[in-house]
CSV table of C-alpha atoms in Angstrom, one decimal:
chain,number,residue,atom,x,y,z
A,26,UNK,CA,-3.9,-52.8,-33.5
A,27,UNK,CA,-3.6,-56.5,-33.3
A,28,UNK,CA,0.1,-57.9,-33.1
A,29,UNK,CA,0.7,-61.6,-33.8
A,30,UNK,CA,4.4,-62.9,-33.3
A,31,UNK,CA,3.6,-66.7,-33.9
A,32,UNK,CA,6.1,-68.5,-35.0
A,33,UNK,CA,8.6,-66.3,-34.0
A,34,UNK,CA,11.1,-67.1,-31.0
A,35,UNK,CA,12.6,-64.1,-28.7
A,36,UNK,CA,15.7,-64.1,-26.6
A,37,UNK,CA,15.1,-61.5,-24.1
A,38,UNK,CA,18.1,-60.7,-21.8
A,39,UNK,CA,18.4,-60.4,-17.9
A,40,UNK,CA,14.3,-60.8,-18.0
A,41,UNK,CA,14.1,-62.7,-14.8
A,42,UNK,CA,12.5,-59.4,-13.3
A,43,UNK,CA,11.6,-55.6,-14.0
A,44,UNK,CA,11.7,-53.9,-17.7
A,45,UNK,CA,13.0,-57.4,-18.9
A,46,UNK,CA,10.5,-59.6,-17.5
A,47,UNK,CA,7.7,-56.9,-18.8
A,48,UNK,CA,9.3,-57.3,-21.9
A,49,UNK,CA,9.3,-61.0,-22.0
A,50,UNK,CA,5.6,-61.5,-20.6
A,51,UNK,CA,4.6,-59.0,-23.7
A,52,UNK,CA,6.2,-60.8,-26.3
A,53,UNK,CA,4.8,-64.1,-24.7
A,54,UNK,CA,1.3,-62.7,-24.9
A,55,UNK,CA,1.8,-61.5,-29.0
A,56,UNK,CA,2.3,-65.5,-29.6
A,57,UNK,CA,6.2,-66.0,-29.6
A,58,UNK,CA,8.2,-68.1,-28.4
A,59,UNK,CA,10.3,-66.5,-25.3
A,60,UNK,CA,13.8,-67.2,-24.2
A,61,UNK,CA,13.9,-66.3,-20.4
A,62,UNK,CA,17.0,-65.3,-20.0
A,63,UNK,CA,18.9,-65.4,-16.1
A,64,UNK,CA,22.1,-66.3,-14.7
A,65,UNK,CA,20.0,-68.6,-11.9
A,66,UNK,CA,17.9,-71.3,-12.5
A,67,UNK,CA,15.9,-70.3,-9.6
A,68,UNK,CA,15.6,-67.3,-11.1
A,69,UNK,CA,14.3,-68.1,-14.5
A,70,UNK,CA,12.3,-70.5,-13.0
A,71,UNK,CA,9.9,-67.8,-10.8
A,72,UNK,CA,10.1,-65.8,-14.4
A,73,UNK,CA,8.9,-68.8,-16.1
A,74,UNK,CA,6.0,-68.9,-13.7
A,75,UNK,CA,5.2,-65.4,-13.8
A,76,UNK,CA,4.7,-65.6,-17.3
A,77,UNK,CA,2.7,-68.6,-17.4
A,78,UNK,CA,0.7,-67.2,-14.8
A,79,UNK,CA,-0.1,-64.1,-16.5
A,80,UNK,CA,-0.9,-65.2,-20.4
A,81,UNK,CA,-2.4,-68.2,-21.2
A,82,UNK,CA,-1.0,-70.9,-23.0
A,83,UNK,CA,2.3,-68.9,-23.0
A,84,UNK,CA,4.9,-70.6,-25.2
A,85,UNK,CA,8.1,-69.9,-22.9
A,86,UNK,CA,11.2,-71.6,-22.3
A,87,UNK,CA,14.4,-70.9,-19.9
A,88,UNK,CA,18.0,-69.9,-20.9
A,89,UNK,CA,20.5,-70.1,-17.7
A,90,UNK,CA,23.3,-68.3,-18.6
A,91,UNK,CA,25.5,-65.3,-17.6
A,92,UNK,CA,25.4,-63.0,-20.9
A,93,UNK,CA,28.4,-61.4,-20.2
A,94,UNK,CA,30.4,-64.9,-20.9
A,95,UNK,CA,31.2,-65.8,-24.1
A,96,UNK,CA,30.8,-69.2,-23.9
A,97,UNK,CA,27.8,-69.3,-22.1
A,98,UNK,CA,26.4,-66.6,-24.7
A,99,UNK,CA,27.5,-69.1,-27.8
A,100,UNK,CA,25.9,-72.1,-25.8
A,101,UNK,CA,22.8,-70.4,-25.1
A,102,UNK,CA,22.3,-69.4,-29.0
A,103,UNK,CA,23.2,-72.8,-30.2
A,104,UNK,CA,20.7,-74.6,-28.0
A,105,UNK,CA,17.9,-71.9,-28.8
A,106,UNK,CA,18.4,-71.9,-32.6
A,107,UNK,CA,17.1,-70.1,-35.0
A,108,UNK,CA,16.5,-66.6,-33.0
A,109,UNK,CA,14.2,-64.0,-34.5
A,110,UNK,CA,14.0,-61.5,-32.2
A,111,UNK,CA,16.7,-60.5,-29.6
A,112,UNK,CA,15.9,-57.7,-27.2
A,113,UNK,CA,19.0,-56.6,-25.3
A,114,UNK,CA,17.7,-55.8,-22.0
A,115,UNK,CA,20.5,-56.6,-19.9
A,116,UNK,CA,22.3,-53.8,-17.9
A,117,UNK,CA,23.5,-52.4,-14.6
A,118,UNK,CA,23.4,-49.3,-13.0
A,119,UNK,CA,24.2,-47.5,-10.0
A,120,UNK,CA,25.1,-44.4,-8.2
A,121,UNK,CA,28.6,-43.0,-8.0
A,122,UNK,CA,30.9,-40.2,-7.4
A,123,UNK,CA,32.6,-39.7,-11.1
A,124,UNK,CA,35.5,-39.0,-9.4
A,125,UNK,CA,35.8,-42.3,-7.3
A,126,UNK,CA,35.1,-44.5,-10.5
A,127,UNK,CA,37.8,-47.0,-11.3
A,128,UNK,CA,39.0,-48.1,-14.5
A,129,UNK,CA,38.2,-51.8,-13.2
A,130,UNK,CA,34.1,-50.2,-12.6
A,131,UNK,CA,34.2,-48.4,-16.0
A,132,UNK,CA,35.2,-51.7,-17.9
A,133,UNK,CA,32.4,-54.0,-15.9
A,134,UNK,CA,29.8,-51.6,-17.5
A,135,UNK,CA,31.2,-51.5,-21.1
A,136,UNK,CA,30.8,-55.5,-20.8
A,137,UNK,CA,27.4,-55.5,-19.0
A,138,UNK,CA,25.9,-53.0,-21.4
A,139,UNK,CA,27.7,-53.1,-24.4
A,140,UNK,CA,29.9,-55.3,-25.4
A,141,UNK,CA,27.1,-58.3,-24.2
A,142,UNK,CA,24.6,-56.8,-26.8
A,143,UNK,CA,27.6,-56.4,-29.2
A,144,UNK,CA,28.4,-60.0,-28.9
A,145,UNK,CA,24.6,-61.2,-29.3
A,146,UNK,CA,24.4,-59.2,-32.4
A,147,UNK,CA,27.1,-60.3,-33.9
A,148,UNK,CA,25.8,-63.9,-33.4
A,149,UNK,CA,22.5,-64.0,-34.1
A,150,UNK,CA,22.4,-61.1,-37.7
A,151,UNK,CA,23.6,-63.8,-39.7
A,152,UNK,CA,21.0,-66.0,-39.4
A,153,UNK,CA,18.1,-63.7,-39.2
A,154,UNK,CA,19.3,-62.4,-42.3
A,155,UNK,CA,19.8,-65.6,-44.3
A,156,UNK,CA,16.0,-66.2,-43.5
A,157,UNK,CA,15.2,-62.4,-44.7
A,158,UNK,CA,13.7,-60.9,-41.6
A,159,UNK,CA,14.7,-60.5,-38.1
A,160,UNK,CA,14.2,-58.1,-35.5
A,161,UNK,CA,16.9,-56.5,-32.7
A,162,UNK,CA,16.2,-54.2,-30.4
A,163,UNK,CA,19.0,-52.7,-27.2
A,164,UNK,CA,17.3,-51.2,-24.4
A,165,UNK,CA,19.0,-47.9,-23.8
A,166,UNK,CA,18.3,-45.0,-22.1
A,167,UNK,CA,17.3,-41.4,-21.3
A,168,UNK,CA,20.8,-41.3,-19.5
A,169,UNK,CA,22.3,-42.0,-22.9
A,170,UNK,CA,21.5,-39.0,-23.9
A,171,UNK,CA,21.0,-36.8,-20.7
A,172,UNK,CA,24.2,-37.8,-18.9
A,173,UNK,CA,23.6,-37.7,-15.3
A,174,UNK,CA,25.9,-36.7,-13.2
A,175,UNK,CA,25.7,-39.0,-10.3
A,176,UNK,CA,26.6,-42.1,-13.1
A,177,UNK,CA,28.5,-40.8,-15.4
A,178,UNK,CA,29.9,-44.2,-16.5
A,179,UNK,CA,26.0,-45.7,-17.2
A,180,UNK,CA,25.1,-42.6,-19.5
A,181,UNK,CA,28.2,-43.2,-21.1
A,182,UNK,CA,28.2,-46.7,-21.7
A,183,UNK,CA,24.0,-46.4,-22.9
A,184,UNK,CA,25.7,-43.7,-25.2
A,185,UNK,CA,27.7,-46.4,-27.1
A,186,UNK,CA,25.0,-48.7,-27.4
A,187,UNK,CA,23.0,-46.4,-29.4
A,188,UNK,CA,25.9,-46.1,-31.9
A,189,UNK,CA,26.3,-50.0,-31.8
A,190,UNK,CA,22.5,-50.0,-32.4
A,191,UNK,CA,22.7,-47.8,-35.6
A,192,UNK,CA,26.2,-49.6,-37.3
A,193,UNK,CA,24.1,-53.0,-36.6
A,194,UNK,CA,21.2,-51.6,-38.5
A,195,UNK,CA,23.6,-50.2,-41.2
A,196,UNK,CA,25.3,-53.7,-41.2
A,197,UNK,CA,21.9,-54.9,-41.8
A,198,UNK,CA,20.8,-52.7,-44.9
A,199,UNK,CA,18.3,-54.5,-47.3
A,200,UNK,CA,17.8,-57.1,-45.6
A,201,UNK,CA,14.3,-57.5,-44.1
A,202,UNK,CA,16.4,-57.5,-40.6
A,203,UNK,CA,16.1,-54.2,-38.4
A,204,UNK,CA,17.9,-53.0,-35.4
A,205,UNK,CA,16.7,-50.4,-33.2
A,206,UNK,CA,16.8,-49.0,-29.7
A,207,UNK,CA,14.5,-47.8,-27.4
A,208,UNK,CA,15.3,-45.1,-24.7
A,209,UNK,CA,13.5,-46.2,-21.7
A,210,UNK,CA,12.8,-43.0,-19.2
A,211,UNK,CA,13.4,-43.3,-15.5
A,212,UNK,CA,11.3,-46.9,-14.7
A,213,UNK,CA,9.8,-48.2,-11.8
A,214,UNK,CA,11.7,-51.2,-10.9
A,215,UNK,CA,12.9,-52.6,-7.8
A,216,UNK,CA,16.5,-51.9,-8.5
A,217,UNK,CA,15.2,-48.2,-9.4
A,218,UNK,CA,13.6,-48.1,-6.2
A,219,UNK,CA,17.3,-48.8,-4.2
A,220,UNK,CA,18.5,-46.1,-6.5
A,221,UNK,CA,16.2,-43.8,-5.7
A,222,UNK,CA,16.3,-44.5,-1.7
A,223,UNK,CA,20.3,-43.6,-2.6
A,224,UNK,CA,19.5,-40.3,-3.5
A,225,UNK,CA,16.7,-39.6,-1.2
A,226,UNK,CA,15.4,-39.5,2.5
A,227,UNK,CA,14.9,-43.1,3.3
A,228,UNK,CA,12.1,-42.9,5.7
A,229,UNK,CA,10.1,-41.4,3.1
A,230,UNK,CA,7.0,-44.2,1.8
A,231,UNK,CA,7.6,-44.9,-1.7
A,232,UNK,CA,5.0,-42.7,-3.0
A,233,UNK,CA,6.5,-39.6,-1.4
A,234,UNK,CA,10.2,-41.3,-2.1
A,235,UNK,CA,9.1,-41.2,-6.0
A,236,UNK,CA,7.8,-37.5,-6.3
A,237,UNK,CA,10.8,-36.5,-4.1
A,238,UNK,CA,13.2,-38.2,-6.7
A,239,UNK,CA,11.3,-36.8,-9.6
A,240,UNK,CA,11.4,-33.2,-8.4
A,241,UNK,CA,15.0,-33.4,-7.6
A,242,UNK,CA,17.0,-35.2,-10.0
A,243,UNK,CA,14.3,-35.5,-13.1
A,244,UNK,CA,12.3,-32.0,-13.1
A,245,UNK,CA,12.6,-32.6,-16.8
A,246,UNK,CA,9.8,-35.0,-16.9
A,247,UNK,CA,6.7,-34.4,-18.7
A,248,UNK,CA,4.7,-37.3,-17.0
A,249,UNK,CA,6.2,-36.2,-13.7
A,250,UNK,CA,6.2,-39.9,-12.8
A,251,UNK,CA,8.3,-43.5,-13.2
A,252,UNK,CA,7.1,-45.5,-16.5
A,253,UNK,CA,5.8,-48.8,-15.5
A,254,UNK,CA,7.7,-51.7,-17.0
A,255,UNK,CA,5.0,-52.6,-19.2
A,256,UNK,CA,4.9,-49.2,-21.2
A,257,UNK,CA,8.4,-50.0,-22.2
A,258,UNK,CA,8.0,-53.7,-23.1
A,259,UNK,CA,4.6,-52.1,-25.4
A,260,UNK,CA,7.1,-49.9,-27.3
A,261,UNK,CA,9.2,-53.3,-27.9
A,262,UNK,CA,6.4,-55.5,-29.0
A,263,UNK,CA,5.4,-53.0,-31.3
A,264,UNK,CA,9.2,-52.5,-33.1
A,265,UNK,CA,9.2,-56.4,-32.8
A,266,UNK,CA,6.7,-57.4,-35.3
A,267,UNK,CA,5.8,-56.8,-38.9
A,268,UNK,CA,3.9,-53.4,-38.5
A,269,UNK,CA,7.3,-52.0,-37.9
A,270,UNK,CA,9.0,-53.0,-40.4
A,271,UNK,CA,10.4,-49.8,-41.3
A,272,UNK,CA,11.7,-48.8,-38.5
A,273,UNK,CA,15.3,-49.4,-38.0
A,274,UNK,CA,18.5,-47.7,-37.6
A,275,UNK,CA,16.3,-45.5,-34.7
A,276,UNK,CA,16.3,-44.3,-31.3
A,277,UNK,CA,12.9,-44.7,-30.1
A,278,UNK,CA,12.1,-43.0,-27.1
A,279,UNK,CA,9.4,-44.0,-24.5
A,280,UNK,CA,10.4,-41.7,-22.1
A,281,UNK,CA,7.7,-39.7,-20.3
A,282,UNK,CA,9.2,-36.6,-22.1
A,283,UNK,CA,12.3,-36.4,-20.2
A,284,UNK,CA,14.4,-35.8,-23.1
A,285,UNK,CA,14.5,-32.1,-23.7
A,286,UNK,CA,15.0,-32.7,-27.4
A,287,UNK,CA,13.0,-33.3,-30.6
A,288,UNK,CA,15.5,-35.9,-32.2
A,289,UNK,CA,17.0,-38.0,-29.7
């Protein structure tokens, strides 16, 4: 299956490292033109390096900017123009006692991974469907689904952005544009691996830290491992180009099989 995005430009978000970064370095090597997105230029500037380093002739570009702003998210857009794909990868999680949550804690989520995709949406649908094809795509999660109890207010807000996902894709009805999201299982990232130290014996080496954390707090897996970033960003290159074209309106899972379900 050969996939060929040139001519295309993507905005990935918060792809400076992990699922993001995978993501971008993906779309980089299918021929588009990639939008690293970070709120450092240091930052985006190791990214940009990365990618260069790992796909030749890599057509990439850096966009400094804290997503979560809207004025720095309307800046960003403006300067990038036309945008043809937009994978919302941006997002925070963490551990926490559900009972020690604040309201302040519960909003900062809903901004991070919500309301930040919301607003890029919003922004960029018009103008991928006045050229009559475009391509969306919010990185969600198993915890969306299976609400874990040690971060209540990440399932949660992963929850909403699968209904955002589906009322963009209904907003988008006809019009070559589709919207989608993609449940990413538990990941192997560095912030995943300060997770799982949280939950686990930290003089454990990684290896023994990762089965530990599997067989404790995701039995459910059928891989009984973390998902490598570039699994994930393989799921988005595919719903990114023309060989998915219809697909949208979907949950798409690349999950190991944690999801006990057949339908998300």
């Amino acid at each position: 299956m050969r996939i060929d995005l040139s001519g295309r430009t993507a905005l990935v978000t918060g792809s400076t490292q992990g699922i993001g970064l995978a993501i971008a370095t993906g779309l980089a090597r299918a021929g588009a033109r990639v939008a690293v997105n970070g709120r450092t230029q240091d930052r985006v500037t190791d990214a940009l390096a990365a990618i260069r380093a790992a796909v030749d002739d890599a057509d990439v570009v850096g966009a400094v900017a804290d997503i979560t702003d809207e004025g720095d998210t309307e800046r960003v857009v403006a300067e990038l123009g036309a945008i043809d794909i937009l994978v919302n990868n941006l997002g925070n999680f963490g551990a926490a006692d559900p009972l020690s949550i604040s309201d302040d804690e519960w909003r900062r989520y809903f901004e991070v991974n919500v309301l930040a995709a919301t607003r890029l949406s919003r922004l960029v649908l018009p103008g991928m469907t006045a050229a009559g094809w475009g391509r969306i795509l919010n990185i969600a999660s198993d915890s969306a689904i299976v609400i874990p109890a040690e971060m209540i207010h990440y399932g949660v807000s992963k929850t909403a952005l699968l209904g955002v996902s589906r009322g963009f894709a209904k907003a988008a009805a006809g019009t070559g544009v589709t919207v989608n999201s993609v449940i990413a299982g538990p990941t192997h990232t560095a912030g995943v691996e300060d997770f799982v130290y949280q939950l686990v014996d930290k003089a454990l080496p990684w290896d023994e830290a990762q089965r530990e954390f599997m067989r404790l707090h995701r039995p459910q897996s059928l891989i009984q491992r973390l998902i490598e970033p570039e699994e994930i960003a393989n799921m988005v290159v595919y719903l990114s180009s023309p060989l998915a074209s219809a697909t949208t309106g979907g949950a798409v899972r690349v999950d190991g099989g944690y999801v006990d379900s057949i339908l998300p």
